[in-house]
Amino acid sequence: MPPLVKGTVPFGAHRTWYRLTGTPGGEPPAVVVVHGGPGSTHDYLANLAGLAGRGWPVVHYDQLGNGGSTHLPDADPGFWTVRLFLAELDNLLRRLDIADNYVLCGHSWGGALAAAHAAARPAGLRGLVVVSSPASYPLWSREMKVLRDALPPGVDEVLRRHEAAGTTDSAEYRQASAVFYARHVCRLRPWPRDYQASYYEIYNDPTVYRTMNGPNEFHVVGTLRDWSVTKALPEITVPSLVISGRHDEATPAVVRPFRDLIPDVRWEVLEDSSHLPHLEEPARFFEVLEGFLEARCRQGNRSRKEP
Ligand SMILES: N=C(O)[C@@H]1CCCN1
């Protein structure tokens, strides 16, 4: 059983919570898991720790503002920026002494953040995995309209009525939202415990999620609403893997810029998944992920051949 260490590292006046499964420092590089939201937590991605049983050290962390990291419910909304979370990731890599040899695996917002990090061409980055992520928030919002228009009759009308009235906390809005989540966020019933854990962490402290993203996945009106990483994607030089679900809220149009603009990239769509392919199709997800890691991210094995 790989060793498991949990702790926090200082990040300015705050602290970032992390969990390390396995022993980094040699080969293969550590896989650093970057969760989504922003303002979610690592919990719904916990099963990626299974990589450590196959020799890949895994680092999970809770981005500042939620989970085991410092909560700042009274921070000015302008405090929560992409630059802050890029600085936090750089700090974590240095504090854990893995900045010279690591792979990033980001989910949703975390994949876009990981891509922005990778575009700066850090010397120690060995590979990039982007799962169900937006390259562009404006494009995300355009695609949300496409998905909402396709919801059962009357559902989007309820959503629009409450969004216009500012009553997105109402029971009727939550009931209509559940229709979208069941189709495009998590198709499993009941929701896996790990996903429920992160979902309720956001419920308990929605500060970052509501400030940067908005009230939910399909009504993105937060400070990220105009942000895009698309222009930086051609700067990424490491081998990259993109994964998304056929029923994902991160639609093919949302994900396609990663495939089109990252020079060395492969894209895999999991046919029975929506936004959580690592939970909805774990066998296929880890087959694809580990095939990429083994073929493209181990030192001295940069072959382009993958299963
Ligand atoms: N859960 C996430 O990170 C997504 C990304 C765009 C809207 N929320």
GROMACS .gro file of C-alpha atoms and ligand atoms in nm:
model
  315
    1MET     CA    1   0.000   0.000   0.000
    2PRO     CA    2   0.159   0.335  -0.103
    3PRO     CA    3   0.235   0.573   0.185
    4LEU     CA    4  -0.023   0.847   0.243
    5VAL     CA    5   0.068   1.189   0.382
    6LYS     CA    6  -0.176   1.475   0.445
    7GLY     CA    7  -0.084   1.824   0.551
    8THR     CA    8  -0.081   2.194   0.464
    9VAL     CA    9   0.185   2.421   0.315
   10PRO     CA   10   0.205   2.795   0.374
   11PHE     CA   11   0.083   3.009   0.087
   12GLY     CA   12   0.147   3.372   0.183
   13ALA     CA   13  -0.062   3.436   0.495
   14HIS     CA   14  -0.280   3.133   0.415
   15ARG     CA   15  -0.241   2.757   0.390
   16THR     CA   16  -0.303   2.507   0.113
   17TRP     CA   17  -0.417   2.159   0.212
   18TYR     CA   18  -0.267   1.864   0.022
   19ARG     CA   19  -0.264   1.489   0.020
   20LEU     CA   20   0.033   1.290  -0.114
   21THR     CA   21  -0.014   0.922  -0.206
   22GLY     CA   22   0.313   0.745  -0.285
   23THR     CA   23   0.671   0.871  -0.270
   24PRO     CA   24   0.779   1.140  -0.519
   25GLY     CA   25   1.138   1.223  -0.605
   26GLY     CA   26   1.231   0.967  -0.868
   27GLU     CA   27   1.061   0.812  -1.168
   28PRO     CA   28   0.778   0.824  -1.262
   29PRO     CA   29   0.688   1.190  -1.203
   30ALA     CA   30   0.421   1.290  -0.951
   31VAL     CA   31   0.070   1.343  -1.092
   32VAL     CA   32  -0.075   1.665  -0.949
   33VAL     CA   33  -0.457   1.671  -0.954
   34VAL     CA   34  -0.613   2.015  -1.008
   35HIS     CA   35  -0.983   2.019  -0.917
   36GLY     CA   36  -1.258   2.222  -1.078
   37GLY     CA   37  -1.508   2.482  -0.966
   38PRO     CA   38  -1.327   2.694  -0.896
   39GLY     CA   39  -1.415   2.668  -0.532
   40SER     CA   40  -1.469   2.293  -0.531
   41THR     CA   41  -1.238   2.048  -0.350
   42HIS     CA   42  -1.022   1.743  -0.426
   43ASP     CA   43  -1.275   1.491  -0.288
   44TYR     CA   44  -1.458   1.409  -0.613
   45LEU     CA   45  -1.120   1.326  -0.774
   46ALA     CA   46  -0.998   1.105  -0.489
   47ASN     CA   47  -0.999   0.787  -0.700
   48LEU     CA   48  -0.702   0.918  -0.901
   49ALA     CA   49  -0.495   0.816  -0.596
   50GLY     CA   50  -0.521   0.466  -0.745
   51LEU     CA   51  -0.240   0.565  -0.984
   52ALA     CA   52   0.000   0.537  -0.687
   53GLY     CA   53  -0.063   0.164  -0.674
   54ARG     CA   54   0.089   0.150  -1.022
   55GLY     CA   55   0.392   0.354  -0.920
   56TRP     CA   56   0.275   0.711  -0.997
   57PRO     CA   57   0.289   0.937  -0.690
   58VAL     CA   58  -0.030   1.144  -0.672
   59VAL     CA   59  -0.081   1.487  -0.517
   60HIS     CA   60  -0.433   1.612  -0.449
   61TYR     CA   61  -0.487   1.960  -0.308
   62ASP     CA   62  -0.773   2.190  -0.216
   63GLN     CA   63  -0.738   2.525  -0.385
   64LEU     CA   64  -0.747   2.825  -0.152
   65GLY     CA   65  -1.093   2.912  -0.028
   66ASN     CA   66  -1.241   2.572   0.041
   67GLY     CA   67  -1.190   2.224   0.180
   68GLY     CA   68  -0.886   2.188   0.407
   69SER     CA   69  -0.727   2.510   0.279
   70THR     CA   70  -0.781   2.856   0.426
   71HIS     CA   71  -1.139   2.981   0.382
   72LEU     CA   72  -1.179   3.353   0.313
   73PRO     CA   73  -1.557   3.421   0.303
   74ASP     CA   74  -1.505   3.793   0.361
   75ALA     CA   75  -1.237   3.845   0.095
   76ASP     CA   76  -1.304   4.107  -0.166
   77PRO     CA   77  -1.441   3.941  -0.484
   78GLY     CA   78  -1.140   4.084  -0.673
   79PHE     CA   79  -0.909   3.873  -0.453
   80TRP     CA   80  -1.013   3.555  -0.636
   81THR     CA   81  -0.817   3.558  -0.963
   82VAL     CA   82  -0.661   3.314  -1.208
   83ARG     CA   83  -0.322   3.461  -1.113
   84LEU     CA   84  -0.386   3.375  -0.746
   85PHE     CA   85  -0.451   3.008  -0.826
   86LEU     CA   86  -0.154   2.988  -1.065
   87ALA     CA   87   0.066   3.127  -0.786
   88GLU     CA   88  -0.082   2.875  -0.541
   89LEU     CA   89   0.000   2.586  -0.776
   90ASP     CA   90   0.358   2.711  -0.826
   91ASN     CA   91   0.393   2.743  -0.448
   92LEU     CA   92   0.264   2.391  -0.386
   93LEU     CA   93   0.504   2.240  -0.641
   94ARG     CA   94   0.798   2.415  -0.475
   95ARG     CA   95   0.690   2.339  -0.118
   96LEU     CA   96   0.648   1.967  -0.201
   97ASP     CA   97   0.981   1.966  -0.390
   98ILE     CA   98   0.827   1.822  -0.707
   99ALA     CA   99   0.865   2.125  -0.936
  100ASP     CA  100   1.142   1.949  -1.131
  101ASN     CA  101   0.939   1.642  -1.227
  102TYR     CA  102   0.557   1.637  -1.241
  103VAL     CA  103   0.250   1.589  -1.458
  104LEU     CA  104  -0.065   1.799  -1.422
  105CYS     CA  105  -0.411   1.641  -1.442
  106GLY     CA  106  -0.680   1.908  -1.429
  107HIS     CA  107  -1.057   1.862  -1.430
  108SER     CA  108  -1.301   2.124  -1.560
  109TRP     CA  109  -1.178   2.467  -1.439
  110GLY     CA  110  -0.871   2.281  -1.311
  111GLY     CA  111  -0.787   2.168  -1.665
  112ALA     CA  112  -0.800   2.526  -1.793
  113LEU     CA  113  -0.581   2.639  -1.500
  114ALA     CA  114  -0.337   2.354  -1.569
  115ALA     CA  115  -0.323   2.456  -1.936
  116ALA     CA  116  -0.246   2.817  -1.839
  117HIS     CA  117   0.034   2.686  -1.614
  118ALA     CA  118   0.167   2.462  -1.892
  119ALA     CA  119   0.170   2.749  -2.144
  120ALA     CA  120   0.442   2.915  -1.932
  121ARG     CA  121   0.661   2.612  -2.019
  122PRO     CA  122   0.780   2.524  -1.666
  123ALA     CA  123   1.098   2.315  -1.691
  124GLY     CA  124   0.977   2.032  -1.468
  125LEU     CA  125   0.641   1.969  -1.636
  126ARG     CA  126   0.639   1.629  -1.812
  127GLY     CA  127   0.282   1.611  -1.938
  128LEU     CA  128  -0.063   1.768  -1.925
  129VAL     CA  129  -0.403   1.599  -1.888
  130VAL     CA  130  -0.715   1.810  -1.938
  131VAL     CA  131  -1.045   1.646  -1.840
  132SER     CA  132  -1.387   1.794  -1.928
  133SER     CA  133  -1.251   2.148  -1.935
  134PRO     CA  134  -1.346   2.482  -2.085
  135ALA     CA  135  -1.088   2.650  -2.307
  136SER     CA  136  -1.308   2.959  -2.314
  137TYR     CA  137  -1.581   3.068  -2.072
  138PRO     CA  138  -1.770   3.268  -2.335
  139LEU     CA  139  -1.773   2.953  -2.552
  140TRP     CA  140  -1.884   2.752  -2.246
  141SER     CA  141  -2.179   2.985  -2.193
  142ARG     CA  142  -2.279   2.965  -2.560
  143GLU     CA  143  -2.277   2.588  -2.536
  144MET     CA  144  -2.479   2.596  -2.213
  145LYS     CA  145  -2.758   2.765  -2.411
  146VAL     CA  146  -2.746   2.482  -2.665
  147LEU     CA  147  -2.776   2.221  -2.387
  148ARG     CA  148  -3.048   2.415  -2.203
  149ASP     CA  149  -3.253   2.455  -2.523
  150ALA     CA  150  -3.247   2.075  -2.553
  151LEU     CA  151  -3.381   2.014  -2.199
  152PRO     CA  152  -3.735   1.870  -2.163
  153PRO     CA  153  -4.013   2.122  -2.238
  154GLY     CA  154  -4.058   2.387  -1.971
  155VAL     CA  155  -3.737   2.320  -1.779
  156ASP     CA  156  -3.532   2.603  -1.928
  157GLU     CA  157  -3.830   2.837  -1.893
  158VAL     CA  158  -3.822   2.775  -1.517
  159LEU     CA  159  -3.447   2.830  -1.510
  160ARG     CA  160  -3.471   3.157  -1.705
  161ARG     CA  161  -3.758   3.287  -1.492
  162HIS     CA  162  -3.566   3.241  -1.168
  163GLU     CA  163  -3.239   3.373  -1.313
  164ALA     CA  164  -3.424   3.688  -1.422
  165ALA     CA  165  -3.583   3.721  -1.077
  166GLY     CA  166  -3.261   3.647  -0.889
  167THR     CA  167  -3.425   3.350  -0.715
  168THR     CA  168  -3.171   3.082  -0.808
  169ASP     CA  169  -3.180   2.957  -0.449
  170SER     CA  170  -3.548   2.861  -0.482
  171ALA     CA  171  -3.661   2.499  -0.458
  172GLU     CA  172  -3.822   2.520  -0.802
  173TYR     CA  173  -3.493   2.638  -0.958
  174ARG     CA  174  -3.295   2.365  -0.782
  175GLN     CA  175  -3.546   2.105  -0.905
  176ALA     CA  176  -3.510   2.227  -1.265
  177SER     CA  177  -3.130   2.242  -1.227
  178ALA     CA  178  -3.129   1.876  -1.125
  179VAL     CA  179  -3.255   1.785  -1.473
  180PHE     CA  180  -2.946   1.946  -1.630
  181TYR     CA  181  -2.708   1.790  -1.374
  182ALA     CA  182  -2.856   1.444  -1.431
  183ARG     CA  183  -2.791   1.473  -1.805
  184HIS     CA  184  -2.459   1.658  -1.824
  185VAL     CA  185  -2.277   1.659  -1.488
  186CYS     CA  186  -2.320   1.313  -1.331
  187ARG     CA  187  -2.530   1.037  -1.488
  188LEU     CA  188  -2.482   0.799  -1.194
  189ARG     CA  189  -2.761   0.735  -0.942
  190PRO     CA  190  -2.709   0.789  -0.659
  191TRP     CA  191  -2.422   1.036  -0.694
  192PRO     CA  192  -2.095   0.875  -0.581
  193ARG     CA  193  -1.999   0.963  -0.227
  194ASP     CA  194  -1.680   1.140  -0.342
  195TYR     CA  195  -1.880   1.368  -0.571
  196GLN     CA  196  -2.135   1.437  -0.295
  197ALA     CA  197  -1.846   1.534  -0.066
  198SER     CA  198  -1.725   1.807  -0.302
  199TYR     CA  199  -2.079   1.912  -0.391
  200TYR     CA  200  -2.158   1.979  -0.025
  201GLU     CA  201  -1.824   2.148   0.035
  202ILE     CA  202  -1.933   2.404  -0.225
  203TYR     CA  203  -2.277   2.423  -0.059
  204ASN     CA  204  -2.114   2.485   0.280
  205ASP     CA  205  -1.878   2.754   0.151
  206PRO     CA  206  -1.979   2.884  -0.195
  207THR     CA  207  -1.753   3.190  -0.172
  208VAL     CA  208  -1.511   3.108  -0.454
  209TYR     CA  209  -1.753   2.913  -0.673
  210ARG     CA  210  -2.023   3.182  -0.671
  211THR     CA  211  -1.772   3.468  -0.707
  212MET     CA  212  -1.573   3.327  -1.000
  213ASN     CA  213  -1.820   3.083  -1.161
  214GLY     CA  214  -2.176   3.170  -1.056
  215PRO     CA  215  -2.466   2.978  -0.898
  216ASN     CA  216  -2.417   2.659  -1.098
  217GLU     CA  217  -2.259   2.489  -1.400
  218PHE     CA  218  -2.490   2.627  -1.666
  219HIS     CA  219  -2.541   2.988  -1.547
  220VAL     CA  220  -2.182   3.114  -1.542
  221VAL     CA  221  -2.208   3.481  -1.452
  222GLY     CA  222  -1.909   3.511  -1.218
  223THR     CA  223  -1.580   3.694  -1.267
  224LEU     CA  224  -1.448   3.417  -1.494
  225ARG     CA  225  -1.732   3.468  -1.746
  226ASP     CA  226  -1.506   3.642  -2.001
  227TRP     CA  227  -1.185   3.443  -1.936
  228SER     CA  228  -1.022   3.218  -2.191
  229VAL     CA  229  -0.698   3.021  -2.209
  230THR     CA  230  -0.737   2.959  -2.583
  231LYS     CA  231  -0.469   3.205  -2.697
  232ALA     CA  232  -0.206   3.042  -2.473
  233LEU     CA  233  -0.269   2.683  -2.589
  234PRO     CA  234  -0.019   2.688  -2.882
  235GLU     CA  235   0.257   2.765  -2.627
  236ILE     CA  236   0.217   2.425  -2.461
  237THR     CA  237   0.506   2.200  -2.561
  238VAL     CA  238   0.456   1.895  -2.335
  239PRO     CA  239   0.267   1.583  -2.447
  240SER     CA  240  -0.100   1.639  -2.371
  241LEU     CA  241  -0.412   1.429  -2.332
  242VAL     CA  242  -0.767   1.561  -2.346
  243ILE     CA  243  -1.058   1.354  -2.213
  244SER     CA  244  -1.428   1.439  -2.213
  245GLY     CA  245  -1.763   1.263  -2.196
  246ARG     CA  246  -2.006   1.219  -2.485
  247HIS     CA  247  -2.281   1.366  -2.263
  248ASP     CA  248  -2.050   1.617  -2.093
  249GLU     CA  249  -2.151   1.975  -2.021
  250ALA     CA  250  -1.802   2.035  -2.161
  251THR     CA  251  -1.937   1.968  -2.510
  252PRO     CA  252  -1.715   1.877  -2.808
  253ALA     CA  253  -1.729   2.243  -2.915
  254VAL     CA  254  -1.611   2.350  -2.567
  255VAL     CA  255  -1.322   2.102  -2.564
  256ARG     CA  256  -1.218   2.122  -2.929
  257PRO     CA  257  -0.978   2.424  -2.891
  258PHE     CA  258  -0.751   2.206  -2.675
  259ARG     CA  259  -0.732   1.949  -2.956
  260ASP     CA  260  -0.695   2.206  -3.229
  261LEU     CA  261  -0.438   2.433  -3.064
  262ILE     CA  262  -0.209   2.226  -2.840
  263PRO     CA  263   0.071   2.101  -3.069
  264ASP     CA  264   0.123   1.751  -2.922
  265VAL     CA  265  -0.219   1.633  -2.812
  266ARG     CA  266  -0.461   1.338  -2.817
  267TRP     CA  267  -0.836   1.363  -2.741
  268GLU     CA  268  -1.045   1.072  -2.611
  269VAL     CA  269  -1.424   1.090  -2.573
  270LEU     CA  270  -1.581   0.844  -2.328
  271GLU     CA  271  -1.915   0.741  -2.475
  272ASP     CA  272  -2.106   0.666  -2.154
  273SER     CA  273  -1.987   0.964  -1.950
  274SER     CA  274  -2.087   1.320  -1.883
  275HIS     CA  275  -1.876   1.558  -1.668
  276LEU     CA  276  -1.719   1.299  -1.436
  277PRO     CA  277  -1.567   1.031  -1.664
  278HIS     CA  278  -1.328   0.915  -1.390
  279LEU     CA  279  -1.636   0.815  -1.185
  280GLU     CA  280  -1.881   0.729  -1.465
  281GLU     CA  281  -1.642   0.506  -1.665
  282PRO     CA  282  -1.344   0.444  -1.434
  283ALA     CA  283  -1.207   0.138  -1.616
  284ARG     CA  284  -1.195   0.313  -1.952
  285PHE     CA  285  -1.081   0.641  -1.799
  286PHE     CA  286  -0.781   0.488  -1.623
  287GLU     CA  287  -0.697   0.273  -1.927
  288VAL     CA  288  -0.671   0.589  -2.137
  289LEU     CA  289  -0.497   0.795  -1.867
  290GLU     CA  290  -0.240   0.531  -1.774
  291GLY     CA  291  -0.174   0.448  -2.139
  292PHE     CA  292  -0.085   0.813  -2.194
  293LEU     CA  293   0.125   0.844  -1.878
  294GLU     CA  294   0.324   0.531  -1.953
  295ALA     CA  295   0.383   0.615  -2.321
  296ARG     CA  296   0.445   0.987  -2.293
  297CYS     CA  297   0.532   1.094  -1.939
  298ARG     CA  298   0.787   0.846  -1.808
  299GLN     CA  299   1.144   0.977  -1.828
  300GLY     CA  300   1.319   0.834  -2.132
  301ASN     CA  301   0.996   0.704  -2.283
  302ARG     CA  302   0.851   0.983  -2.489
  303SER     CA  303   0.730   0.758  -2.771
  304ARG     CA  304   0.425   0.884  -2.954
  305LYS     CA  305   0.283   0.532  -2.974
  306GLU     CA  306  -0.007   0.484  -2.733
  307PRO     CA  307  -0.251   0.194  -2.703
  308LIG     N1  308  -1.696   2.274  -1.264
  308LIG     C1  309  -1.630   2.349  -1.336
  308LIG     O1  310  -1.507   2.373  -1.311
  308LIG     C2  311  -1.698   2.418  -1.452
  308LIG     C3  312  -1.608   2.486  -1.554
  308LIG     C4  313  -1.699   2.588  -1.619
  308LIG     C5  314  -1.819   2.604  -1.528
  308LIG     N2  315  -1.789   2.521  -1.408
   0.00000   0.00000   0.00000
